[in-house]
Short mmCIF file of C-alpha atoms and ligand atoms in Angstrom, two decimals:
data_model
loop_
_atom_site.label_atom_id
_atom_site.label_comp_id
_atom_site.label_asym_id
_atom_site.label_seq_id
_atom_site.Cartn_x
_atom_site.Cartn_y
_atom_site.Cartn_z
CA MET A 585 -5.35 69.46 81.30
CA THR A 586 -3.14 72.74 80.11
CA GLU A 587 -0.16 74.63 82.02
CA GLN A 588 -2.84 77.22 82.89
CA GLN A 589 -4.59 74.89 85.45
CA PHE A 590 -1.50 75.09 87.45
CA ILE A 591 -1.47 78.71 88.04
CA PRO A 592 -2.87 79.15 91.39
CA GLN A 593 -5.84 82.07 92.03
CA VAL A 594 -5.28 84.02 95.49
CA TYR A 595 -4.30 82.05 98.36
CA SER A 596 -7.18 81.78 101.27
CA LYS A 597 -4.54 81.41 103.82
CA ASP A 598 -1.48 83.25 105.07
CA ILE A 599 1.41 80.85 106.78
CA THR A 600 4.52 82.65 107.98
CA GLU A 601 6.67 79.23 109.03
CA GLY A 602 6.92 76.00 109.20
CA THR A 603 8.84 72.78 107.86
CA VAL A 604 7.67 69.85 105.52
CA SER A 605 9.28 66.49 104.50
CA TRP A 606 8.91 64.15 101.75
CA GLU A 607 10.77 61.14 100.55
CA SER A 608 10.59 60.46 96.80
CA PRO A 609 12.12 57.38 94.72
CA SER A 610 14.05 56.95 91.66
CA ASN A 611 12.50 55.40 88.73
CA ILE A 612 13.58 53.31 86.13
CA ALA A 613 12.19 53.74 82.25
CA LEU A 614 11.38 50.45 80.66
CA ILE A 615 10.57 52.87 77.46
CA LYS A 616 12.83 55.44 77.48
CA TYR A 617 12.50 59.31 77.26
CA TRP A 618 15.19 60.32 75.11
CA GLY A 619 14.74 63.78 73.10
CA LYS A 620 12.69 66.52 74.57
CA LYS A 621 11.24 70.02 73.17
CA LYS A 622 11.45 73.32 75.66
CA ASP A 623 10.46 72.55 79.20
CA GLN A 624 11.02 68.93 79.24
CA ILE A 625 8.03 68.58 76.77
CA PRO A 626 9.27 64.89 75.88
CA GLU A 627 9.22 63.92 71.91
CA ASN A 628 7.85 60.41 73.02
CA PRO A 629 5.71 58.49 75.70
CA SER A 630 8.05 56.56 78.26
CA ILE A 631 6.98 54.47 80.95
CA SER A 632 8.88 53.33 84.18
CA PHE A 633 8.79 51.52 87.23
CA THR A 634 9.11 53.58 90.53
CA LEU A 635 11.84 52.16 92.89
CA ASN A 636 11.54 51.32 96.55
CA ALA A 637 15.07 51.82 98.01
CA CYS A 638 16.69 54.10 95.73
CA LYS A 639 15.36 57.84 97.01
CA THR A 640 15.99 61.25 98.57
CA THR A 641 14.58 62.83 101.50
CA THR A 642 14.28 66.34 101.62
CA VAL A 643 13.15 68.58 104.48
CA LEU A 644 12.11 71.81 103.26
CA SER A 645 11.93 74.70 106.19
CA TYR A 646 10.25 78.42 105.56
CA THR A 647 10.12 81.75 107.19
CA LYS A 648 8.34 84.15 105.36
CA LYS A 649 10.31 87.70 104.58
CA GLU A 650 9.99 91.16 104.58
CA THR A 651 10.67 91.63 101.05
CA THR A 652 9.94 89.67 97.90
CA SER A 653 12.41 90.88 95.51
CA ASP A 654 14.42 87.68 94.56
CA PHE A 655 15.17 83.51 95.59
CA ASP A 656 16.34 83.43 98.96
CA PHE A 657 17.41 79.61 99.74
CA LYS A 658 20.02 77.69 101.18
CA VAL A 659 20.76 73.82 100.06
CA TYR A 660 22.32 71.15 101.82
CA LEU A 661 23.40 67.39 100.93
CA ASP A 662 23.71 65.38 104.50
CA GLY A 663 24.06 68.58 106.61
CA GLU A 664 26.72 70.18 104.03
CA HIS A 665 26.11 73.72 102.74
CA LYS A 666 26.07 72.90 99.24
CA PRO A 667 26.59 76.40 97.41
CA ASP A 668 26.94 74.59 94.17
CA PHE A 669 23.79 73.20 94.00
CA GLN A 670 22.24 76.76 93.83
CA PRO A 671 22.00 77.69 90.41
CA LYS A 672 20.38 74.10 89.43
CA ILE A 673 17.64 75.07 91.90
CA LYS A 674 17.51 78.90 90.91
CA THR A 675 16.51 77.52 87.39
CA PHE A 676 14.15 75.09 88.75
CA PHE A 677 12.74 78.18 91.22
CA GLU A 678 12.45 80.68 87.76
CA ARG A 679 10.67 78.13 85.80
CA VAL A 680 8.20 77.04 88.42
CA LEU A 681 7.68 80.88 89.89
CA VAL A 682 4.70 81.60 87.93
CA TYR A 683 2.88 77.78 89.39
CA LEU A 684 4.19 78.84 92.76
CA PRO A 685 4.24 82.32 93.35
CA PHE A 686 4.47 82.48 96.79
CA LEU A 687 8.60 81.32 96.07
CA LYS A 688 9.79 84.99 96.38
CA ASP A 689 7.92 85.07 99.87
CA TYR A 690 10.10 83.14 101.78
CA THR A 691 13.60 82.08 103.21
CA PHE A 692 13.96 78.54 102.57
CA LYS A 693 16.66 76.02 103.97
CA ILE A 694 16.39 73.06 101.73
CA GLU A 695 18.26 69.78 103.71
CA THR A 696 18.33 66.76 101.31
CA SER A 697 20.25 63.26 101.60
CA ASN A 698 20.29 60.26 99.39
CA THR A 699 19.99 56.84 100.28
CA PHE A 700 22.10 55.72 97.56
CA PRO A 701 25.50 56.54 97.50
CA HIS A 702 26.64 59.82 96.30
CA SER A 703 28.70 59.47 93.15
CA SER A 704 27.28 56.17 92.57
CA GLY A 705 26.61 57.09 89.18
CA ILE A 706 22.59 56.77 89.96
CA ALA A 707 20.78 59.98 88.90
CA SER A 708 19.64 61.47 91.95
CA SER A 709 17.94 64.32 89.59
CA ALA A 710 14.74 62.08 89.68
CA SER A 711 14.26 61.37 92.99
CA GLY A 712 15.74 64.71 94.22
CA MET A 713 13.21 67.10 92.32
CA SER A 714 10.22 65.22 92.68
CA ALA A 715 11.27 65.49 96.60
CA LEU A 716 11.54 69.30 96.41
CA ALA A 717 8.51 69.43 94.21
CA LEU A 718 6.35 67.59 96.85
CA CYS A 719 7.83 69.83 99.49
CA LEU A 720 6.70 73.12 97.84
CA MET A 721 3.45 71.34 97.05
CA SER A 722 3.18 70.62 100.64
CA LEU A 723 3.49 74.38 101.59
CA GLU A 724 1.25 75.48 98.69
CA GLN A 725 -1.55 73.08 100.37
CA GLN A 726 -1.30 74.64 103.38
CA LEU A 727 -1.97 78.31 101.73
CA GLN A 728 -4.66 76.22 99.75
CA PRO A 729 -6.29 73.92 102.14
CA ASP A 730 -9.33 73.05 99.76
CA MET A 731 -6.67 71.35 97.25
CA THR A 732 -7.79 67.76 95.92
CA ALA A 733 -5.33 64.65 96.34
CA THR A 734 -5.18 64.33 92.68
CA PHE A 735 -4.29 67.57 92.20
CA PHE A 736 -1.57 67.69 94.44
CA ASN A 737 -0.15 64.59 92.60
CA GLN A 738 -0.54 66.15 89.46
CA LYS A 739 0.93 69.20 90.34
CA ALA A 740 3.68 67.96 92.04
CA SER A 741 4.32 65.61 88.90
CA PHE A 742 4.15 68.89 86.78
CA LEU A 743 6.67 70.93 88.73
CA SER A 744 8.88 67.45 89.10
CA ARG A 745 9.11 67.69 85.16
CA LEU A 746 10.23 71.07 84.76
CA GLY A 747 12.95 70.17 87.14
CA SER A 748 14.20 66.92 85.14
CA GLY A 749 11.66 65.38 82.95
CA SER A 750 12.12 61.61 84.46
CA ALA A 751 11.29 63.17 88.02
CA CYS A 752 7.53 63.59 86.96
CA ARG A 753 7.52 59.52 86.74
CA SER A 754 8.80 59.57 90.48
CA ILE A 755 5.35 60.67 92.57
CA GLU A 756 3.13 57.40 92.20
CA GLY A 757 3.75 53.92 91.72
CA ASP A 758 4.03 51.17 90.56
CA LEU A 759 3.96 51.95 86.84
CA ILE A 760 3.55 55.63 85.27
CA VAL A 761 3.44 56.23 81.97
CA TRP A 762 4.18 59.88 80.94
CA GLY A 763 4.22 61.78 77.45
CA GLU A 764 0.72 61.71 75.47
CA ASN A 765 -0.11 58.66 73.49
CA GLU A 766 -3.20 56.94 71.61
CA THR A 767 -2.60 53.81 73.55
CA VAL A 768 -3.08 54.92 77.30
CA GLU A 769 -5.76 56.93 78.37
CA GLY A 770 -5.12 60.25 80.49
CA SER A 771 -2.16 60.53 79.24
CA SER A 772 0.31 63.50 79.19
CA ASP A 773 3.33 65.43 78.14
CA LEU A 774 2.88 67.73 81.41
CA PHE A 775 2.78 64.91 84.08
CA GLY A 776 2.89 61.51 84.77
CA VAL A 777 -0.08 59.18 85.10
CA LYS A 778 -0.25 55.71 86.80
CA TYR A 779 -0.83 52.96 84.39
CA PRO A 780 -4.26 52.82 83.95
CA TYR A 781 -4.66 49.06 83.01
CA ALA A 782 -4.30 45.52 83.83
CA VAL A 783 -1.11 44.22 85.15
CA HIS A 784 -0.09 40.46 85.68
CA GLU A 785 0.92 39.19 88.87
CA ASN A 786 4.35 38.31 87.38
CA PHE A 787 5.00 41.87 87.66
CA LYS A 788 3.97 42.45 91.10
CA ASN A 789 7.32 42.93 93.26
CA TYR A 790 9.64 42.85 90.28
CA GLN A 791 13.07 42.87 91.39
CA ASP A 792 15.72 45.60 89.94
CA THR A 793 19.46 44.89 91.02
CA ILE A 794 21.45 48.08 89.88
CA LEU A 795 25.25 47.00 89.19
CA LEU A 796 27.60 49.79 89.87
CA VAL A 797 29.53 49.14 86.93
CA ASP A 798 31.11 52.90 87.05
CA LYS A 799 30.53 55.27 89.30
CA GLY A 800 31.82 58.16 87.74
CA GLU A 801 30.26 61.60 86.99
CA LYS A 802 28.11 61.29 83.92
CA GLN A 803 29.78 61.25 80.72
CA VAL A 804 27.01 63.32 78.92
CA SER A 805 24.70 65.22 80.64
CA SER A 806 21.01 64.59 80.23
CA THR A 807 20.74 68.33 78.63
CA VAL A 808 23.43 67.29 76.10
CA GLY A 809 22.04 63.88 75.89
CA HIS A 810 18.54 64.95 74.93
CA ASN A 811 20.05 67.66 72.32
CA LEU A 812 21.68 65.09 70.81
CA MET A 813 18.21 64.02 68.89
CA HIS A 814 17.59 67.11 67.55
CA GLY A 815 18.13 66.45 63.84
CA HIS A 816 19.35 62.91 64.72
CA PRO A 817 18.88 61.17 61.25
CA PHE A 818 16.82 58.23 63.14
CA ALA A 819 15.32 60.73 65.63
CA THR A 820 11.62 60.25 63.97
CA GLN A 821 11.69 56.34 63.63
CA ARG A 822 13.04 56.29 66.87
CA PHE A 823 9.93 58.85 68.39
CA ALA A 824 7.22 56.39 66.49
CA GLN A 825 8.78 52.85 67.54
CA ALA A 826 8.50 54.37 71.19
CA HIS A 827 4.81 54.99 70.51
CA ASP A 828 4.52 51.21 69.02
CA ASN A 829 6.38 49.60 71.94
CA LEU A 830 4.22 51.38 74.33
CA ALA A 831 1.44 49.84 72.47
CA SER A 832 3.11 46.31 72.27
CA LEU A 833 3.74 46.17 75.90
CA LYS A 834 0.02 46.76 77.10
CA PRO A 835 -0.83 43.11 76.12
CA ILE A 836 2.45 41.79 77.16
CA LEU A 837 1.95 43.61 80.78
CA GLU A 838 -1.63 42.01 80.84
CA SER A 839 -0.60 38.56 80.12
CA GLY A 840 2.51 38.42 82.21
CA HIS A 841 4.69 37.09 79.38
CA LEU A 842 8.01 37.51 80.61
CA ASP A 843 10.24 36.63 77.46
CA ALA A 844 8.11 39.06 75.28
CA PHE A 845 8.67 41.36 78.45
CA ILE A 846 12.66 41.19 78.52
CA ALA A 847 12.75 41.17 74.69
CA LEU A 848 11.02 44.35 74.91
CA ILE A 849 12.80 46.35 77.47
CA GLU A 850 16.41 44.93 76.49
CA SER A 851 15.63 46.19 72.88
CA GLU A 852 14.84 49.52 74.47
CA ALA A 853 17.66 49.91 76.78
CA LEU A 854 20.18 49.09 73.52
CA THR A 855 18.24 51.46 71.16
CA LEU A 856 18.59 54.33 73.74
CA HIS A 857 22.43 53.66 72.99
CA ALA A 858 22.33 53.35 69.89
CA MET A 859 20.78 56.70 69.79
CA MET A 860 23.94 58.04 71.18
CA MET A 861 26.24 55.69 69.30
CA THR A 862 24.67 57.35 65.99
CA SER A 863 24.36 61.21 66.70
CA MET A 864 27.05 63.60 65.98
CA PRO A 865 28.53 64.22 68.04
CA TYR A 866 29.06 60.44 68.80
CA PHE A 867 29.26 58.49 72.51
CA ILE A 868 29.74 55.30 73.73
CA LEU A 869 28.47 54.93 77.13
CA MET A 870 28.95 51.55 77.75
CA LYS A 871 32.05 50.02 79.39
CA PRO A 872 33.76 46.50 78.79
CA ASN A 873 32.05 45.29 82.24
CA THR A 874 28.79 46.80 80.82
CA LEU A 875 29.03 44.40 77.61
CA GLU A 876 30.52 41.38 79.87
CA VAL A 877 27.51 41.90 82.21
CA ILE A 878 25.44 41.80 79.50
CA ASN A 879 26.97 38.56 77.83
CA LYS A 880 26.65 36.85 81.01
CA ILE A 881 22.97 37.60 81.49
CA TRP A 882 22.52 36.20 78.33
CA ALA A 883 24.18 33.13 78.86
CA PHE A 884 22.80 32.65 82.55
CA ARG A 885 19.12 32.88 80.63
CA LYS A 886 19.75 30.58 77.79
CA GLU A 887 21.28 27.95 80.01
CA THR A 888 18.62 28.31 82.89
CA GLY A 889 15.56 29.27 81.01
CA LEU A 890 15.06 31.98 83.94
CA HIS A 891 13.08 35.11 83.50
CA ILE A 892 16.31 37.75 83.92
CA GLY A 893 16.91 40.82 81.83
CA PHE A 894 18.57 44.29 82.14
CA THR A 895 17.68 48.05 81.16
CA LEU A 896 20.39 50.63 80.80
CA ASP A 897 20.00 54.20 81.18
CA ALA A 898 22.24 56.71 79.82
CA GLY A 899 25.14 55.32 81.45
CA ALA A 900 27.41 51.87 81.92
CA ASN A 901 25.42 50.95 85.02
CA VAL A 902 23.13 47.67 84.52
CA HIS A 903 19.80 47.64 86.11
CA VAL A 904 18.98 43.74 86.30
CA LEU A 905 15.31 43.08 85.91
CA TYR A 906 13.45 39.77 87.38
CA PRO A 907 10.22 38.86 89.43
CA LYS A 908 10.44 37.86 92.87
CA SER A 909 9.72 34.43 92.41
CA GLN A 910 13.16 33.56 90.95
CA ALA A 911 14.98 36.29 93.10
CA GLU A 912 17.24 33.24 95.24
CA VAL A 913 18.52 31.91 92.38
CA ILE A 914 19.40 34.96 90.22
CA LEU A 915 20.45 36.61 93.29
CA LYS A 916 23.54 34.18 94.00
CA PHE A 917 24.13 34.59 90.44
CA ILE A 918 24.85 38.32 90.41
CA LYS A 919 26.79 37.47 93.66
CA THR A 920 28.92 34.86 92.10
CA GLU A 921 29.01 35.72 88.40
CA LEU A 922 28.14 39.99 88.04
CA ALA A 923 29.43 41.88 91.16
CA SER A 924 33.25 40.97 90.13
CA HIS A 925 32.57 43.30 87.17
CA CYS A 926 31.09 46.24 89.38
CA GLN A 927 33.54 48.60 90.91
CA ASN A 928 34.27 47.29 94.20
CA GLY A 929 32.08 44.85 93.61
CA GLN A 930 28.83 46.96 94.55
CA PHE A 931 25.64 47.05 93.48
CA ILE A 932 21.77 47.96 95.16
CA CYS A 933 18.87 45.98 95.34
CA ASP A 934 15.84 47.62 94.73
CA GLU A 935 12.67 46.39 93.90
CA ILE A 936 9.23 48.38 92.12
CA GLY A 937 7.79 51.15 94.68
CA PHE A 938 4.62 52.61 95.22
CA GLY A 939 5.82 56.45 95.01
CA ALA A 940 6.61 59.33 97.61
CA LYS A 941 5.89 59.27 101.02
CA GLN A 942 4.97 62.48 103.34
CA ILE A 943 7.16 62.44 106.61
CA ASN A 944 5.46 63.71 109.34
CA MET A 945 7.17 66.74 110.99
CA SER A 946 5.26 67.24 114.06
CA HIS A 947 7.24 65.87 116.55
C1 LIG B 2326 17.86 57.72 79.51
O1 LIG B 2326 15.12 63.05 83.21
O2 LIG B 2326 17.71 62.94 83.79
O3 LIG B 2326 17.17 58.00 82.15
O4 LIG B 2326 14.62 66.05 81.54
O5 LIG B 2326 17.27 66.76 80.93
O6 LIG B 2326 16.60 66.52 83.23
P1 LIG B 2326 16.16 66.30 81.88
O7 LIG B 2326 16.44 64.35 81.62
P2 LIG B 2326 16.64 63.06 82.40
O8 LIG B 2326 16.53 61.83 81.47
C2 LIG B 2326 16.35 60.69 81.48
C3 LIG B 2326 16.97 59.65 80.21
C4 LIG B 2326 16.84 58.50 80.60
C5 LIG B 2326 15.85 57.83 79.94
C6 LIG B 2326 14.53 57.69 80.82
O9 LIG B 2326 14.29 57.97 82.45
O10 LIG B 2326 13.32 57.82 80.42
#
């Protein structure tokens, strides 16, 4: 597949107006995407669990307009007009126009809402961008009804990536690989693909409890963060390591070896932060409470032998990962020992999900 294949030929149908809606989840990377070339072409492969509870719902309404000179759209969050969201969406529209040539033909209303609290420090770009891309694909599907389901998902992921890299891993579930690599057949830099190999029962229904350690605005935007990998002294080794880690993960996912799984994902999380600490300029994105939580997780794991582990994104919040079979005891530990390190004691219980869902608008 190349970009060319996502450029449509002449559309067979004419659609004057309508409404489509999708809900699309967030995802949590196990092997991290950190470093990109132009248009979110990743420097290394990544793999993620698609989440279930943390998601964005987007309703896209469209009306064909007279002139096709420029984009015409308004964005709403929870019913409130958000002119400050305009530039980001405009940049996205400009980037995808060649793949969705109808974008200037319609007036759009984009109404969006998130299940997770606003300013929770949880990035909404993955769920938000993928929900919008899916809505646009639903419109394109009406213009071109012979589109296959496989193409629909692939192009939705491709467009999501052009909005935000990690968003391309939110279309399907439960494990998604993005970025070309030898280990995973069919993997691509252009879009996410379902992990195609055997996955042990241990990883079914895996839990992710997200500890809201710091709900503030992101200290480092992802664009700035990814750019720090350009000229980074350890970049080459890091990109090679991500390939190696993906190869190592394969037998772990197959055998259900939880100790090895935890060692690998925790190392990935700390490596991501190590990259930020060793770039120029340098950043420490963990907070004292992040470290408190990590130390408590390690002590509890040692004491109980339970399979509790963590991962981090480019921020202070901690994703606590554990198998469903041990959820009762671990959740009790989170409530009694870890919640006090969260802002206002807040955490979100999530688990592996199976991707985006279209919402029927025909009522
Ligand atoms: C640390 O996808 O937010 O969460 O492509 O610039 O939008 P852009 O970046 P983004 O980067 C996410 C980085 C990460 C790791 C990951 O999700 O793989």
